Coordinates of C-alpha atoms in Angstrom, one line a residue:
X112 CA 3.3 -7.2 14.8
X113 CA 3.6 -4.2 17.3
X114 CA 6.7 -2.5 17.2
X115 CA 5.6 0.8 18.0
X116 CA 3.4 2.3 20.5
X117 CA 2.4 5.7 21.3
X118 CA 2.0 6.4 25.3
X119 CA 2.3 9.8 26.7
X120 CA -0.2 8.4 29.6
X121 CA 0.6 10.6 33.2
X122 CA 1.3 7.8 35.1
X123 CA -1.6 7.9 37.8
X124 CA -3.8 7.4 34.8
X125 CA -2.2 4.1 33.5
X126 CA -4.2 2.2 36.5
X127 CA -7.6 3.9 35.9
X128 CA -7.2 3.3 32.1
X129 CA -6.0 -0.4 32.9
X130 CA -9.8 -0.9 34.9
X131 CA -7.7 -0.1 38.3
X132 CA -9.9 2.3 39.6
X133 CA -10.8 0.6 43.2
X134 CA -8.1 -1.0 43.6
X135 CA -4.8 -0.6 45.6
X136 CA -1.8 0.2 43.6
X137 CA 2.1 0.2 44.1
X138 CA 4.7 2.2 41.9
X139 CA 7.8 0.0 41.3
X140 CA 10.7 2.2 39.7
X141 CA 8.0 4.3 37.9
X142 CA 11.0 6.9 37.9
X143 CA 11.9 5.5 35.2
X144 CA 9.1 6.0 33.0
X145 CA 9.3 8.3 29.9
X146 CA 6.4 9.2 27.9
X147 CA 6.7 9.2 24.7
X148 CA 4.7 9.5 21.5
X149 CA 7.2 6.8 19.6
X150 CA 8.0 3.9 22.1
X151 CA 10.2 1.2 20.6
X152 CA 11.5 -2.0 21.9
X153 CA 13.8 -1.0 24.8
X154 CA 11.8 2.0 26.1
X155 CA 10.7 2.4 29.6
X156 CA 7.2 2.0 29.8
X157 CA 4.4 1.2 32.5
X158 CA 2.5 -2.0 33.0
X159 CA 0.1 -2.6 35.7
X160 CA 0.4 -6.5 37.1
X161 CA -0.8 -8.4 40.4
X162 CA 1.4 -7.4 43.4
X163 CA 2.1 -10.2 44.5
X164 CA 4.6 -8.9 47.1
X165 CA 1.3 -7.8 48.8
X166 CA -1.2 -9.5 51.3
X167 CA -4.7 -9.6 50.0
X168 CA -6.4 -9.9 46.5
X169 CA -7.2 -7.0 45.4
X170 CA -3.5 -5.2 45.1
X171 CA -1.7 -4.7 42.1
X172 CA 1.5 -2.6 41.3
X173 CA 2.6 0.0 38.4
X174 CA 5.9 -1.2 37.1
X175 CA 7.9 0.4 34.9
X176 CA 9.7 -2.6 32.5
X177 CA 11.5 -2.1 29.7
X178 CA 9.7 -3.6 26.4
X179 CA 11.0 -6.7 25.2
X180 CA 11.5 -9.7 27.1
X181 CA 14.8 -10.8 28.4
X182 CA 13.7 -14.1 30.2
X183 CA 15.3 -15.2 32.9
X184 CA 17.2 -17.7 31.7
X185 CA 19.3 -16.0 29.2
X186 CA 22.8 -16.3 30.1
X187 CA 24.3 -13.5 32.7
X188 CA 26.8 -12.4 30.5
X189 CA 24.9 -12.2 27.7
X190 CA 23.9 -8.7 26.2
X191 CA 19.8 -7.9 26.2
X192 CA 18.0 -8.1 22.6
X193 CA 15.0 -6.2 23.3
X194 CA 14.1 -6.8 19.9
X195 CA 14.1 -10.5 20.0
X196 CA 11.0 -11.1 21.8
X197 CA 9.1 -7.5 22.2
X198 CA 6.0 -9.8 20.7
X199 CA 4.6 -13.1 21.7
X200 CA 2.3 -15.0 19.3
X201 CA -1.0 -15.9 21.7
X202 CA -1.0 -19.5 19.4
X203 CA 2.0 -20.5 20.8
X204 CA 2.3 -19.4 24.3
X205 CA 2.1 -23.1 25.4
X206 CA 4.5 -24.1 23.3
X207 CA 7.6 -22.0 23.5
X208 CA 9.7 -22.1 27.1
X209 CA 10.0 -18.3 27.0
X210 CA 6.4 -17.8 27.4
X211 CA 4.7 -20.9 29.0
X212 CA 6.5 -20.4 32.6
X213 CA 5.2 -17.2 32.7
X214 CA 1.3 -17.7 31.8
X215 CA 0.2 -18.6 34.9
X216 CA 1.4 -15.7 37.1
X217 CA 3.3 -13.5 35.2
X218 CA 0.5 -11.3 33.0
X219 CA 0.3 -8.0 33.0
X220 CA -1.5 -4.8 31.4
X221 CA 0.1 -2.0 28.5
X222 CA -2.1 0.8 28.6
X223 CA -1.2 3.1 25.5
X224 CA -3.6 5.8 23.4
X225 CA -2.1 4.1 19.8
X226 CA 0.2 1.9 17.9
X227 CA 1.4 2.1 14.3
X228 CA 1.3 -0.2 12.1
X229 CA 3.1 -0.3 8.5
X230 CA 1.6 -1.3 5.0
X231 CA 4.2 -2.7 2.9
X232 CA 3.6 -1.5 -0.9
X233 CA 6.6 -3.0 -2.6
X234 CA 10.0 -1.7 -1.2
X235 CA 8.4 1.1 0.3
X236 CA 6.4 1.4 3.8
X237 CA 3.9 3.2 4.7
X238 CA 2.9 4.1 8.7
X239 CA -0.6 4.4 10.1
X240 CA -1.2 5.3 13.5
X241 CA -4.5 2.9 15.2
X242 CA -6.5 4.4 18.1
X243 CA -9.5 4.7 19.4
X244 CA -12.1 7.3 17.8
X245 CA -13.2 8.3 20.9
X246 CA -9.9 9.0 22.2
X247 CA -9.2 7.1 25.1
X248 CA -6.3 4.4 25.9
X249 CA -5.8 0.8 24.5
X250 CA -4.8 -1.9 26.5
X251 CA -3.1 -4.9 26.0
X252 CA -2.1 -8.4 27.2
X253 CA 0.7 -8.5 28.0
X254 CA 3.8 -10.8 30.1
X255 CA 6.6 -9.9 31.9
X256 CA 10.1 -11.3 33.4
X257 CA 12.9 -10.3 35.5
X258 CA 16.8 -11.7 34.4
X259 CA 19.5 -10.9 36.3
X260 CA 22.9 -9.7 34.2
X261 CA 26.7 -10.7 35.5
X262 CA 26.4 -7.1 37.5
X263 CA 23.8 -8.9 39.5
X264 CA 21.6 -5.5 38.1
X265 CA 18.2 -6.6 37.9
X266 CA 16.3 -6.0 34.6
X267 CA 12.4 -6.6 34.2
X268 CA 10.7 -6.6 30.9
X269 CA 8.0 -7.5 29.5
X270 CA 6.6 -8.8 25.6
X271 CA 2.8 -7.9 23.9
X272 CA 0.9 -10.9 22.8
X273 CA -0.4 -10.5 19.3
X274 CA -3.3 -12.3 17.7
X275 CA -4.5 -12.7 14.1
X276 CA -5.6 -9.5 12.6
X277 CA -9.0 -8.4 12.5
X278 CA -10.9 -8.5 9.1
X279 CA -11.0 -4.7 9.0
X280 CA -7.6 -4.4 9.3
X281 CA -6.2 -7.6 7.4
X282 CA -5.6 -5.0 4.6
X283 CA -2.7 -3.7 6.9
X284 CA -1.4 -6.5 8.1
X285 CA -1.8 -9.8 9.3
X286 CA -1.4 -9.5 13.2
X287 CA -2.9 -7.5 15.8
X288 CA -2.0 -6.9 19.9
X289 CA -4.1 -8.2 22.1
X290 CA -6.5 -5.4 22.9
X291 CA -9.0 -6.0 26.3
X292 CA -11.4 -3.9 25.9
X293 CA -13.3 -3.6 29.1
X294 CA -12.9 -3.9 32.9
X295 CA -14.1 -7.9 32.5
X296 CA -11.5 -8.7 29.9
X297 CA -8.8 -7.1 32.0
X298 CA -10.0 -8.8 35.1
X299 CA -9.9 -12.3 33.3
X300 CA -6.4 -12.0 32.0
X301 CA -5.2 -10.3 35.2
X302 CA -6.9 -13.3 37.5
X303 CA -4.8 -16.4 39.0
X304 CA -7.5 -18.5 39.8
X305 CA -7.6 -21.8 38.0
X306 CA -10.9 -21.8 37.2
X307 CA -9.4 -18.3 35.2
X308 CA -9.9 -19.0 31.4
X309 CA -7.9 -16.1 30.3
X310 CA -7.3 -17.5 26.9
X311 CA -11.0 -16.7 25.9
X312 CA -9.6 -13.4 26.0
X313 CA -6.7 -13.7 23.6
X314 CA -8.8 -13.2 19.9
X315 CA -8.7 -10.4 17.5
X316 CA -10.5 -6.4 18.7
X317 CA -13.8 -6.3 16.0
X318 CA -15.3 -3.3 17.2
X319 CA -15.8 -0.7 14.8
X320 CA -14.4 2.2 17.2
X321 CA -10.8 1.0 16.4
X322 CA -9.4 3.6 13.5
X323 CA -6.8 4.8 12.1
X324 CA -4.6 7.1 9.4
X325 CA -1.3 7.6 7.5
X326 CA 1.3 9.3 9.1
X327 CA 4.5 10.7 8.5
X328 CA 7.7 7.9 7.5
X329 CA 9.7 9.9 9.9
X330 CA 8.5 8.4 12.3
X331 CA 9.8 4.9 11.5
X332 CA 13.1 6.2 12.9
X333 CA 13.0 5.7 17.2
X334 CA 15.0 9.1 17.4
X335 CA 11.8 10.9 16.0
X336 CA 9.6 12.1 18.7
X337 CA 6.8 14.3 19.4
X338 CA 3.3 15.6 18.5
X339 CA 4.4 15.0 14.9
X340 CA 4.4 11.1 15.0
X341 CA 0.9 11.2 15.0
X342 CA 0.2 13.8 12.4
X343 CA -2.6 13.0 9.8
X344 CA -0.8 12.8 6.4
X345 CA -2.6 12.5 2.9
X346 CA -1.4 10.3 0.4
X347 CA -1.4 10.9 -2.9
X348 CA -3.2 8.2 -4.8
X349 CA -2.3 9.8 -8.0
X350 CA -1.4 7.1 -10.9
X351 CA 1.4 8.3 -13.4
X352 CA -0.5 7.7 -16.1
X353 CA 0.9 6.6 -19.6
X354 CA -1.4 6.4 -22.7
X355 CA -1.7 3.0 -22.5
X356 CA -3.3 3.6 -19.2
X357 CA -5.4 6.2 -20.0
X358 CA -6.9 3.7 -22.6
X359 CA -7.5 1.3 -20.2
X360 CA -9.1 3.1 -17.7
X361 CA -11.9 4.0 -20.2
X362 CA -15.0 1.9 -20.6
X363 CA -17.0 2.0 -23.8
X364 CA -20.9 1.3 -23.3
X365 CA -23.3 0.3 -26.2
X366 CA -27.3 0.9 -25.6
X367 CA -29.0 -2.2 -24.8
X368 CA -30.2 -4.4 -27.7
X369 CA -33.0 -7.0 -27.3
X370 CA -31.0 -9.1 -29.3
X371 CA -27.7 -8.4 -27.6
X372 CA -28.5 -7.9 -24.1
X373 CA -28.2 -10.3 -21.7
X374 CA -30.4 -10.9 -18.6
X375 CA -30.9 -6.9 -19.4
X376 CA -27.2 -5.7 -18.9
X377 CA -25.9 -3.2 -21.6
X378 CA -23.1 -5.0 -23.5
X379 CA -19.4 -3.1 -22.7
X380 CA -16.6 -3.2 -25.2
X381 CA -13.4 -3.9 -24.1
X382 CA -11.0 -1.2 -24.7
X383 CA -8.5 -1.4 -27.5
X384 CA -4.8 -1.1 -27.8
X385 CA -3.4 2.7 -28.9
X386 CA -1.9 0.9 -31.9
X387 CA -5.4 -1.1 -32.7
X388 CA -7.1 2.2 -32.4
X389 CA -5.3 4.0 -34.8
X390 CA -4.8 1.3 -37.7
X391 CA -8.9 1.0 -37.2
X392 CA -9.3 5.0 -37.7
X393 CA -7.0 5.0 -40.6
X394 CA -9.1 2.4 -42.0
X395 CA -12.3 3.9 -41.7
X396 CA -10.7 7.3 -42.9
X397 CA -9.0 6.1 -45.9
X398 CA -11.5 5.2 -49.3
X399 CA -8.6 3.3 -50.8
X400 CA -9.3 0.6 -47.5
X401 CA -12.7 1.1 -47.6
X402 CA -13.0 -2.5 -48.6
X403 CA -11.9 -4.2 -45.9
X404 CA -14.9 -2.7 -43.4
X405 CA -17.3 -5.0 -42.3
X406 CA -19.9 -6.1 -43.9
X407 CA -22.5 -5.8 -41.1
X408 CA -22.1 -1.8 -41.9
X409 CA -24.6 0.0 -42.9
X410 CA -25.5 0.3 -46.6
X411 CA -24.0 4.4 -46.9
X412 CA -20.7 2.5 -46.3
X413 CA -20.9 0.3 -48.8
X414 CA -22.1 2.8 -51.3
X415 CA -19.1 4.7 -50.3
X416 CA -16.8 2.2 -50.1
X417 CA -17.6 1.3 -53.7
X418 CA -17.7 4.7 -55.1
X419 CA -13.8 4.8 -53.1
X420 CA -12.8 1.9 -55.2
X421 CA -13.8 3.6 -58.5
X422 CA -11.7 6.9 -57.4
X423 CA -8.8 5.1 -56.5
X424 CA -8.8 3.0 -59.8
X425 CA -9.3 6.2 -61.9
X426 CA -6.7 8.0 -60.2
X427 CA -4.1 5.3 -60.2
X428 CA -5.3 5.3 -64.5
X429 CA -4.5 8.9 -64.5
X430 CA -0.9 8.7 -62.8
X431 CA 0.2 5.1 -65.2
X432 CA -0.9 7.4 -68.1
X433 CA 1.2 10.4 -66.8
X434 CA 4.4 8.5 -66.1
X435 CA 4.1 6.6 -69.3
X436 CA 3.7 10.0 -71.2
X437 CA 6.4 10.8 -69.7
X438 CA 8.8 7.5 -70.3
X439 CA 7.7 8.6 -73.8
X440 CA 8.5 11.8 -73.9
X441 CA 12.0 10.9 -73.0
X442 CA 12.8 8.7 -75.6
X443 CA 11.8 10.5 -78.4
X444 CA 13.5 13.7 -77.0
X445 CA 16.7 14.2 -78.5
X446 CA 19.7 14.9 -77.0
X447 CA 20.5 18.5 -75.5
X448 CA 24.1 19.4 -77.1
X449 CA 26.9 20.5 -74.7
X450 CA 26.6 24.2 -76.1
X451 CA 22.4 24.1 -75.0
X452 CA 22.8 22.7 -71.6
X453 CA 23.3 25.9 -69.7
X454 CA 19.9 27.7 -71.2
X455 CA 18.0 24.6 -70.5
X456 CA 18.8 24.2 -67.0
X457 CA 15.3 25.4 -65.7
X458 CA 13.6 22.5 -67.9
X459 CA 15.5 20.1 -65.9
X460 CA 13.0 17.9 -64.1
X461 CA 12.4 18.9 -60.8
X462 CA 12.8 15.4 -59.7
X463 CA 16.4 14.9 -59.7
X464 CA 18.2 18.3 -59.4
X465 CA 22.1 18.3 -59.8
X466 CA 24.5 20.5 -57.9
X467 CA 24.8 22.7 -61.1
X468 CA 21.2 23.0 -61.7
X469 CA 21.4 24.4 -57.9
X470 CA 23.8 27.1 -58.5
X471 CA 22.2 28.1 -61.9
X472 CA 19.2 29.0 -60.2
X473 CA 21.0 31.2 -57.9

C-alpha cells in the first residue's frame, strides 16, 4: 500500500514530468498545493487529468485534490475519511461502486520523486524511501471525484491504484502503486476512447532503475517534515549473540575422504550443543573415562586408555588401603584421658576440627 509520498515537485514541472510537455494545461485551485517531503492521506497535492471543461483533445488541467477519495455519494453530512480510500486495488476496480463509475472518465496522473514503504519485522517497522536512481519523478494511476458536503463546499479527491508487488520488492511488501513509466503508458491510461485498453497498463514496475533505502522512523509521524524524511539511515544488522549462537553459527569441515565423500562434497559436521561439547572434552580429558571412547580411534588411544585403567585401579588400591589403615588405627588406639586432651589437640585429624581445636590453635 501507499500511504506516503514524497512530492516537493514546483508545480509547472508536475505536467512535463506527467508526459504533458505539448500539451495545453489549466491550473484548477493549484493555490492550494503544498509541497512536501511527507504527504499523507489528506494532503493537498497535484494531479494532472483531461480537462474536460475544454474544447478540443489535447487539453488537460493541473488540479490540486486532496488524497483520498471521498466519492460522491457519501452522505452530505457526513465527515471526510481521507484514509478510507487513499488506495484502490487495480483487481477490483470493476467490482466496487466507489471505483467503477469513475474508470471511464475520471483517471488522472500523481507525479511524485518517491514513496515509502514499511517492512514489518515483528512489532517494529521499519521505513524505506523507493525512487528512481536516476532521480527523476514517478507517476502514478490514479482516480479522482468531487462530493459535495452539507456547506454545499465542493471537495475533490482522488485515490492511487496499487497492484501486486514486484518480485524485487515482494521482500518489502506485497503491493506496489501503479507506476507508468513512459509518455505511452500515461497516454493510454489518460485516453477516453473505447478502443483505450488502459488496463494493460495496470501491472507491477520491473525495471531495475526503481531503488530504494532505510530511513529514519520519524518520519512515520505526518507532522515530521523536511529534507530529513529522506535521509539514508544504516541499520544495524548486528545479532546479540548468546553462546548458543555463537555455536551455531560455526561450521566444522572434515577433508574429503574417498570413502566418505559424496558426489565429491567434503562431509560437514553438524555443530554440537555447549553442554554436548563439554561432557565430550571431559571425556576425552579424563583417563578414568577413557573407556568409553570409540573404538574406531586410533590405536595410541587405546594403549592409553588401557594404561588409564591400570592408574585409576592402582590408585583407588592405594586410597582403600589408606582409609582401612586408618579404620585400624582407630580401633586399636586407646582412649585419650580427660587430663591428655588439651596437649593432643594438634593430632586431632584435620578432617573434623571442633570449635576447641579452633581456639587452641590460636
Amino acid at each position: 500500500m501507499c500511504g506516503r509520498a514524497r512530492c516537493t515537485l514546483r508545480a509547472d514541472d508536475i505536467p512535463r514530468a506527467c508526459h504533458r510537455n505539448t500539451a495545453t494545461v489549466r491550473s484548477v485551485n493549484m493555490d492550494r498545493y503544498r509541497p512536501s517531503y511527507n504527504a499523507s492521506p489528506g494532503s493537498n497535492l497535484a494531479v494532472v487529468r483531461r480537462d474536460d471543461a475544454a474544447s478540443g483533445g489535447d487539453v488537460y488541467a493541473i488540479h490540486c485534490m486532496k488524497w483520498g477519495l471521498i466519492p460522491s455519494f457519501t452522505k452530505k453530512s457526513e465527515k471526510p475519511d481521507f484514509y478510507k480510500m487513499f488506495n484502490a486495488r487495480s483487481e477490483s476496480l470493476s467490482e466496487r461502486a466507489s471505483f467503477r463509475r469513475l474508470i471511464l472518465k475520471s483517471r488522472c496522473l500523481v507525479a511524485v520523486e518517491g514513496f515509502y514503504e514499511w517492512k514489518k519485522d515483528g512489532s517494529k517497522k521499519q521505513p524505506y524511501y523507493i525512487h528512481f536512481k536516476d532521480g527523476r519523478p514517478l507517476v502514478f494511476a490514479a482516480l479522482y471525484d468531487s462530493w459535495q458536503n452539507s456547506e454545499g463546499e465542493i471537495l475533490d479527491t482522488f485515490t492511487i491504484v496499487t497492484t501486486a508487488a514486484s518480485p524485487a520488492i515482494q521482500w518489502l511488501h506485497d503491493r506496489m502503486p501503479v507506476i507508468l513509466g513512459d509518455k505511452e503508458a500515461t497516454d493510454t491510461w489518460l485516453s477516453v476512447s473505447s478502443n483505450s485498453k488502459f488496463d494493460t497498463v495496470l501491472k507491477p514496475y520491473e525495471h531495475s532503475d526503481l531503488v530504494w533505502y532505510p530511513v529514519t522512523p520519524a518520519m512515520g509521524k505526518p507532522s515530521f517534515d523536511g529534507p530529513e524524511c529522506i535521509k539514508e539511515i544504516h541499520l544495524n544488522m548486528e545479532e546479540k549473540g548468546t553462546i548458543s549462537k555463537f555455536f551455531s553459527r560455526k561450521e566444522f569441515k572434515e577433508e574429503s575422504n574417498p570413502e566418505e565423500s559424496t558426489h565429491g562434497k567434503s562431509l560437514k559436521l553438524e555443530p554440537k550443543s555447549v553442554k554436548e561439547e563439554n561432557e565430550s572434552e571431559e571425556k576425552l580429558e579424563t583417563p578414568c573415562s577413557a573407556k568409553t571412547v570409540d573404538h574406531d580411534l586410533k590405536p595410541e588411544l587405546e594403549t592409553f586408555s588401557h594404561e588409564g585403567e591400570t592408574k585409576c585401579k592402582t590408585k583407588r588400591d592405594r586410597e582403600e588401603l589408606v582409609d582401612s589403615k586408618l579404620k585400624t588405627d582407630e580401633i586399636v588406639k586407646p582412649r585419650a584421658s580427660p587430663a591428655k586432651k588439651k596437649a593432643n589437640l594438634k593430632s586431632v585429624d584435620d578432617k573434623q576440627p571442633t570449635l576447641l581445636s579452633y581456639f587452641g590453635k590460636k
